[in-house]
């Protein structure tokens, strides 16, 4: 049984002191319903299940945080499950929605994600981000989230004798895309010099190599084939793959790849009966610029060590042969942890249905989303196809 995305919406990503996690979720929910041609207040009679991804930065509503946001939009009678897989929570929420539909247990499922990250101190937020690694041996020994990815970057550029300027090129590309996205947290362009010469955060990562901490929410509606027939736009979920790995970077066999991403991608390609060369557009997890470079290789877009050449040749630019992160990615669009993976699916849906506005890429028939938890403790990949 096939599953289809029939509606998608998201709030702006950014810093919103006057918003709550409930109000941000309501914005995304309303947009998702309206994009599907539905009246939001009537969805309680249509939605069979809800899945919400969130980490819970700042400690707010740790228990029943899923039902807390779905009740706010009138879905208090609908079964709701909260999913937590660090930065991959949203992508795994979408996967759970797809599984519910493909199992035959539901005809219409809401998959959402929400996070508020800017109303706590920098130290508190850094602590919450750190627990997505191996707490005892990474976080409590003083290693920050940026520090973990800095180790990966150092290992990569040493292993392949590559120029770290490739990370600056990722930032320039994603900011150029984000400048076209009215919902992006950092919606401005930057120069190569800006991205190359910014203050160091964790060597070799600098400020422009790191995504912001953001508030935001995203929602998609996943339907069965029967239910999808009534909607004007339906994007088929052609393949899903997921994997987990050792949570601590130091426990893995490699620092220059994220094995969970490779495994998840292989499973998604196999389910969709395609290869990586058949992907027209991708939204990948670029929490740090090095993560996007690793994703190119782990997703099979190029050989190991070839990612710097791929970005330098413009292959992943919006007008390149395989655009990546047309939304601006985590780097420019923002990274409200629980919402990120769902937001990637929103961008894929908009591109596949011609709704992406100034970011629209011509002739997109197949898109991929790639969402990672922590430094690679979990990963999920979706392949989506334009159905009509």
Coordinates of C-alpha atoms in Angstrom, one line a residue:
X1 CA 0.0 0.0 0.0
X2 CA 1.4 3.4 -1.0
X3 CA 1.5 6.5 1.2
X4 CA 1.2 10.1 -0.1
X5 CA 1.9 13.5 1.2
X6 CA -1.2 15.6 0.5
X7 CA -0.6 18.7 2.5
X8 CA 2.4 20.5 4.0
X9 CA 3.0 23.7 6.0
X10 CA 5.5 25.3 8.4
X11 CA 5.9 28.4 10.5
X12 CA 8.7 30.8 9.9
X13 CA 11.9 29.6 11.5
X14 CA 13.7 32.1 13.7
X15 CA 13.6 33.7 17.2
X16 CA 10.0 34.5 18.3
X17 CA 9.8 35.7 21.9
X18 CA 6.0 36.3 21.5
X19 CA 5.2 32.8 20.3
X20 CA 4.8 29.5 22.1
X21 CA 5.4 26.0 20.9
X22 CA 1.6 25.7 20.7
X23 CA 1.1 28.8 18.6
X24 CA 4.0 27.8 16.2
X25 CA 2.5 24.4 15.8
X26 CA -0.9 25.9 15.1
X27 CA 0.6 28.0 12.3
X28 CA 2.1 25.0 10.6
X29 CA -1.0 22.9 11.1
X30 CA -3.2 25.6 9.6
X31 CA -1.0 25.9 6.5
X32 CA -0.8 22.2 6.0
X33 CA -4.6 21.8 6.1
X34 CA -5.1 24.8 3.8
X35 CA -2.5 23.5 1.3
X36 CA -4.6 20.3 1.1
X37 CA -7.8 22.3 0.5
X38 CA -9.1 21.4 4.0
X39 CA -10.7 23.5 6.7
X40 CA -8.4 23.2 9.7
X41 CA -11.3 23.0 12.2
X42 CA -12.7 20.0 10.5
X43 CA -9.6 17.8 10.6
X44 CA -10.5 16.2 13.9
X45 CA -13.0 14.2 11.9
X46 CA -10.5 13.2 9.3
X47 CA -7.1 12.6 11.0
X48 CA -6.8 9.0 12.3
X49 CA -3.4 9.4 14.0
X50 CA -0.8 12.1 14.9
X51 CA 2.9 11.8 15.4
X52 CA 4.9 14.8 16.7
X53 CA 8.7 15.1 16.8
X54 CA 10.4 17.2 19.5
X55 CA 13.5 17.1 21.7
X56 CA 12.0 19.4 24.4
X57 CA 14.7 22.1 24.6
X58 CA 14.5 24.0 27.9
X59 CA 12.5 21.3 29.6
X60 CA 9.0 22.6 28.7
X61 CA 6.2 20.0 28.7
X62 CA 8.5 17.0 28.6
X63 CA 5.6 14.6 29.3
X64 CA 2.8 14.5 26.7
X65 CA 4.3 17.2 24.6
X66 CA 2.7 15.7 21.5
X67 CA -0.9 15.7 22.8
X68 CA -0.2 19.2 24.2
X69 CA 0.1 20.6 20.7
X70 CA -2.5 18.5 19.0
X71 CA -5.1 19.3 21.6
X72 CA -4.4 23.0 21.0
X73 CA -5.5 22.6 17.4
X74 CA -8.5 20.6 18.2
X75 CA -7.2 17.1 17.8
X76 CA -7.5 16.0 21.4
X77 CA -9.6 12.9 20.4
X78 CA -6.9 11.7 18.0
X79 CA -4.2 9.2 19.2
X80 CA -0.9 11.1 19.4
X81 CA 2.6 9.8 19.9
X82 CA 5.7 11.9 20.6
X83 CA 8.9 10.9 18.8
X84 CA 12.4 11.9 20.1
X85 CA 15.5 11.1 18.1
X86 CA 17.4 14.2 18.7
X87 CA 17.8 16.3 15.5
X88 CA 16.2 13.5 13.6
X89 CA 12.9 13.5 15.6
X90 CA 10.9 15.2 12.8
X91 CA 12.1 12.8 10.1
X92 CA 11.3 9.8 12.2
X93 CA 7.8 11.3 12.9
X94 CA 7.2 11.4 9.2
X95 CA 8.5 7.8 8.9
X96 CA 6.0 6.7 11.6
X97 CA 3.2 8.4 9.8
X98 CA 4.1 6.6 6.6
X99 CA 4.3 3.3 8.4
X100 CA 0.8 3.8 10.0
X101 CA -0.7 4.4 6.5
X102 CA 1.2 1.6 4.8
X103 CA 0.1 -0.9 7.5
X104 CA -3.5 -0.1 6.8
X105 CA -4.2 1.2 10.3
X106 CA -4.9 4.8 9.1
X107 CA -6.0 6.7 6.1
X108 CA -4.8 10.1 7.1
X109 CA -2.0 10.8 9.6
X110 CA -0.6 14.1 10.8
X111 CA 3.2 14.2 11.1
X112 CA 4.6 17.3 12.8
X113 CA 7.5 18.7 14.6
X114 CA 8.1 21.7 16.9
X115 CA 10.8 23.2 19.0
X116 CA 11.4 26.5 20.9
X117 CA 15.1 27.0 21.5
X118 CA 15.7 30.8 21.9
X119 CA 14.0 31.4 25.2
X120 CA 16.7 29.8 27.3
X121 CA 20.3 31.0 28.0
X122 CA 23.1 30.1 25.6
X123 CA 24.6 27.7 28.3
X124 CA 21.2 26.0 28.7
X125 CA 20.7 25.5 25.0
X126 CA 24.2 24.3 24.6
X127 CA 23.5 21.7 27.3
X128 CA 20.4 20.5 25.5
X129 CA 22.2 20.2 22.3
X130 CA 25.0 18.3 24.0
X131 CA 22.8 15.5 25.2
X132 CA 22.3 14.4 21.7
X133 CA 25.8 13.0 21.9
X134 CA 27.1 10.3 24.2
X135 CA 26.4 12.2 27.5
X136 CA 28.9 10.7 29.8
X137 CA 32.0 10.6 27.5
X138 CA 31.3 13.6 25.2
X139 CA 29.0 16.1 26.9
X140 CA 30.2 15.7 30.5
X141 CA 33.8 15.7 29.4
X142 CA 33.3 19.2 27.9
X143 CA 32.8 18.4 24.2
X144 CA 30.2 20.6 22.6
X145 CA 28.0 19.6 19.6
X146 CA 30.2 21.9 17.4
X147 CA 33.3 20.2 18.8
X148 CA 32.1 16.8 17.7
X149 CA 31.5 17.9 14.1
X150 CA 34.8 19.8 14.2
X151 CA 36.5 16.5 14.9
X152 CA 34.7 15.0 11.9
X153 CA 35.8 18.0 9.7
X154 CA 39.4 17.7 10.8
X155 CA 39.5 14.0 10.1
X156 CA 37.9 14.5 6.7
X157 CA 40.2 17.2 5.4
X158 CA 43.2 15.4 6.7
X159 CA 42.1 12.1 5.1
X160 CA 41.5 13.5 1.7
X161 CA 44.0 16.4 1.8
X162 CA 41.1 18.7 0.9
X163 CA 40.6 22.4 1.2
X164 CA 38.3 23.5 4.1
X165 CA 37.1 26.3 1.9
X166 CA 34.6 23.7 0.7
X167 CA 32.6 24.4 3.9
X168 CA 32.5 28.1 3.1
X169 CA 31.1 27.2 -0.3
X170 CA 28.3 25.2 1.3
X171 CA 27.4 28.3 3.4
X172 CA 27.4 30.6 0.4
X173 CA 25.1 28.3 -1.5
X174 CA 22.7 27.7 1.3
X175 CA 22.5 31.4 2.2
X176 CA 21.7 32.2 -1.4
X177 CA 18.8 29.8 -1.3
X178 CA 17.7 31.0 2.1
X179 CA 17.6 34.5 0.9
X180 CA 14.8 33.4 -1.5
X181 CA 12.9 31.7 1.4
X182 CA 10.6 34.1 3.4
X183 CA 10.5 31.6 6.3
X184 CA 14.3 31.3 6.7
X185 CA 15.9 32.3 10.0
X186 CA 19.0 33.7 8.4
X187 CA 17.5 34.8 5.1
X188 CA 20.4 36.8 3.7
X189 CA 23.2 36.1 1.3
X190 CA 26.9 36.0 2.2
X191 CA 30.1 36.1 0.3
X192 CA 32.8 33.5 0.1
X193 CA 35.1 35.8 2.2
X194 CA 32.3 36.2 4.8
X195 CA 32.0 32.4 5.1
X196 CA 35.7 31.7 5.0
X197 CA 37.0 34.4 7.4
X198 CA 34.3 34.3 10.2
X199 CA 35.2 33.9 13.9
X200 CA 36.2 30.4 14.9
X201 CA 33.7 28.3 16.8
X202 CA 35.5 25.0 17.0
X203 CA 38.5 24.7 14.7
X204 CA 38.1 24.2 11.8
X205 CA 34.5 25.3 12.0
X206 CA 33.7 29.0 12.1
X207 CA 30.5 30.9 12.6
X208 CA 29.3 30.6 9.0
X209 CA 29.8 26.8 9.1
X210 CA 27.2 26.4 11.9
X211 CA 23.4 26.5 11.8
X212 CA 21.5 28.8 14.2
X213 CA 19.3 27.6 17.1
X214 CA 15.8 28.3 16.0
X215 CA 12.1 28.3 17.0
X216 CA 9.6 26.8 14.6
X217 CA 7.2 24.1 13.6
X218 CA 6.3 22.0 10.5
X219 CA 3.4 19.7 9.7
X220 CA 2.7 17.3 6.8
X221 CA -0.4 15.2 6.1
X222 CA 0.2 11.6 5.0
X223 CA -2.6 9.8 3.3
X224 CA -3.4 6.3 1.9
X225 CA -3.8 5.8 -1.8
X226 CA -7.6 5.8 -1.4
X227 CA -7.7 9.0 0.7
X228 CA -5.2 10.7 -1.5
X229 CA -7.4 10.4 -4.6
X230 CA -9.6 13.3 -3.4
X231 CA -6.7 15.8 -3.2
X232 CA -5.5 18.0 -6.0
X233 CA -1.8 17.4 -5.2
X234 CA -0.4 14.2 -3.9
X235 CA 3.3 13.3 -3.6
X236 CA 4.1 9.6 -3.4
X237 CA 6.4 8.4 -0.7
X238 CA 8.4 6.0 -2.9
X239 CA 10.9 4.9 -0.4
X240 CA 11.9 5.2 3.3
X241 CA 15.1 4.1 5.0
X242 CA 16.3 4.5 8.6
X243 CA 19.2 3.3 10.7
X244 CA 20.8 3.8 14.1
X245 CA 24.4 3.7 15.1
X246 CA 26.6 4.1 18.1
X247 CA 25.7 7.5 19.7
X248 CA 29.2 8.6 20.5
X249 CA 31.4 9.6 17.7
X250 CA 34.4 8.1 19.4
X251 CA 32.7 4.6 19.4
X252 CA 32.4 4.5 15.6
X253 CA 34.8 3.0 13.0
X254 CA 35.0 6.2 10.9
X255 CA 34.9 10.0 11.4
X256 CA 34.7 10.7 7.7
X257 CA 31.3 9.2 7.1
X258 CA 28.0 8.8 8.9
X259 CA 27.3 5.1 8.4
X260 CA 23.6 5.4 9.5
X261 CA 23.1 7.8 6.6
X262 CA 24.5 5.3 4.2
X263 CA 22.4 2.5 5.5
X264 CA 19.2 4.6 5.5
X265 CA 19.9 5.8 2.0
X266 CA 20.5 2.3 0.6
X267 CA 17.2 1.1 2.1
X268 CA 15.3 4.1 0.7
X269 CA 16.7 3.6 -2.8
X270 CA 16.0 -0.1 -2.7
X271 CA 12.4 0.6 -1.6
X272 CA 11.9 3.2 -4.4
X273 CA 13.7 0.9 -6.9
X274 CA 16.1 3.7 -8.0
X275 CA 19.7 4.8 -7.6
X276 CA 21.1 8.0 -6.3
X277 CA 21.6 9.3 -9.9
X278 CA 17.8 9.5 -10.2
X279 CA 17.3 12.1 -7.5
X280 CA 16.5 15.5 -8.9
X281 CA 16.7 17.5 -5.7
X282 CA 17.7 16.9 -2.0
X283 CA 17.2 18.4 1.4
X284 CA 20.1 17.2 3.5
X285 CA 21.0 17.6 7.2
X286 CA 23.6 20.4 7.2
X287 CA 23.7 21.3 11.0
X288 CA 27.3 22.1 10.2
X289 CA 28.8 22.6 6.7
X290 CA 30.9 19.5 7.0
X291 CA 27.6 17.5 7.5
X292 CA 26.4 18.5 4.0
X293 CA 29.7 17.4 2.5
X294 CA 29.5 14.1 4.2
X295 CA 25.9 13.7 3.1
X296 CA 26.9 14.1 -0.6
X297 CA 29.1 11.0 -0.2
X298 CA 26.9 9.0 2.1
X299 CA 23.8 9.5 -0.1
X300 CA 25.8 8.3 -3.1
X301 CA 25.9 11.6 -5.0
X302 CA 29.7 11.3 -5.3
X303 CA 32.6 9.1 -4.3
X304 CA 34.3 9.4 -0.9
X305 CA 36.5 12.5 -0.9
X306 CA 34.8 14.0 -3.9
X307 CA 32.3 16.3 -2.1
X308 CA 34.6 19.4 -2.2
X309 CA 34.8 19.1 -6.0
X310 CA 31.0 18.6 -6.3
X311 CA 30.3 21.9 -4.4
X312 CA 33.0 23.8 -6.2
X313 CA 31.6 22.8 -9.6
X314 CA 28.2 24.1 -8.7
X315 CA 26.5 20.7 -9.1
X316 CA 24.4 21.2 -5.9
X317 CA 23.5 24.9 -6.6
X318 CA 19.9 25.7 -7.2
X319 CA 20.5 25.8 -10.9
X320 CA 23.0 22.9 -10.9
X321 CA 22.4 19.3 -12.0
X322 CA 21.3 18.2 -8.5
X323 CA 20.2 21.1 -6.3
X324 CA 20.7 20.5 -2.6
X325 CA 19.0 22.5 0.2
X326 CA 16.9 24.8 -1.9
X327 CA 15.1 25.8 1.3
X328 CA 18.4 27.2 2.7
X329 CA 19.0 24.1 4.7
X330 CA 19.6 24.1 8.4
X331 CA 22.4 26.6 7.8
X332 CA 20.1 29.4 6.6
X333 CA 16.5 28.3 7.0
X334 CA 17.2 27.3 10.6
X335 CA 17.2 24.3 12.8
X336 CA 14.3 24.0 15.4
X337 CA 15.3 20.5 16.2
X338 CA 12.0 18.6 16.2
X339 CA 10.7 20.5 13.2
X340 CA 13.7 20.1 10.9
X341 CA 13.0 16.7 9.4
X342 CA 9.3 17.6 8.8
X343 CA 10.4 20.9 7.3
X344 CA 12.6 19.1 4.8
X345 CA 9.5 17.2 3.6
X346 CA 7.6 20.4 3.3
X347 CA 10.2 21.8 1.0
X348 CA 10.2 18.6 -1.1
X349 CA 6.4 18.7 -1.3
X350 CA 6.5 22.3 -2.4
X351 CA 9.1 21.7 -5.1
X352 CA 7.4 18.6 -6.4
X353 CA 4.0 20.4 -6.6
X354 CA 5.4 23.7 -8.0
X355 CA 4.7 25.7 -4.9
X356 CA 8.3 26.8 -4.0
X357 CA 8.0 30.3 -5.4
X358 CA 11.4 32.0 -6.0
X359 CA 13.2 28.8 -5.1
X360 CA 11.3 26.6 -7.6
X361 CA 13.5 24.3 -9.6
X362 CA 12.2 23.2 -13.0
X363 CA 11.2 19.6 -13.8
X364 CA 11.6 18.1 -10.3
X365 CA 10.2 14.6 -10.5
X366 CA 11.9 13.0 -7.5
X367 CA 13.2 14.5 -4.2
X368 CA 15.1 13.1 -1.3
X369 CA 15.1 14.2 2.4
X370 CA 17.9 13.3 4.8
X371 CA 17.6 13.9 8.6
X372 CA 20.2 13.0 11.1
X373 CA 20.0 12.6 14.9
X374 CA 23.0 13.9 16.9
X375 CA 26.3 13.3 15.1
X376 CA 24.9 10.2 13.4
X377 CA 23.3 8.1 16.1
X378 CA 20.2 7.9 13.9
X379 CA 19.3 8.8 10.3
X380 CA 16.2 8.7 8.2
X381 CA 15.9 9.1 4.4
X382 CA 12.7 9.6 2.4
X383 CA 12.3 9.5 -1.4
X384 CA 9.3 11.3 -2.7
X385 CA 7.9 11.3 -6.3
X386 CA 5.5 13.7 -8.1
X387 CA 2.5 11.6 -8.7
X388 CA 0.4 13.9 -10.9

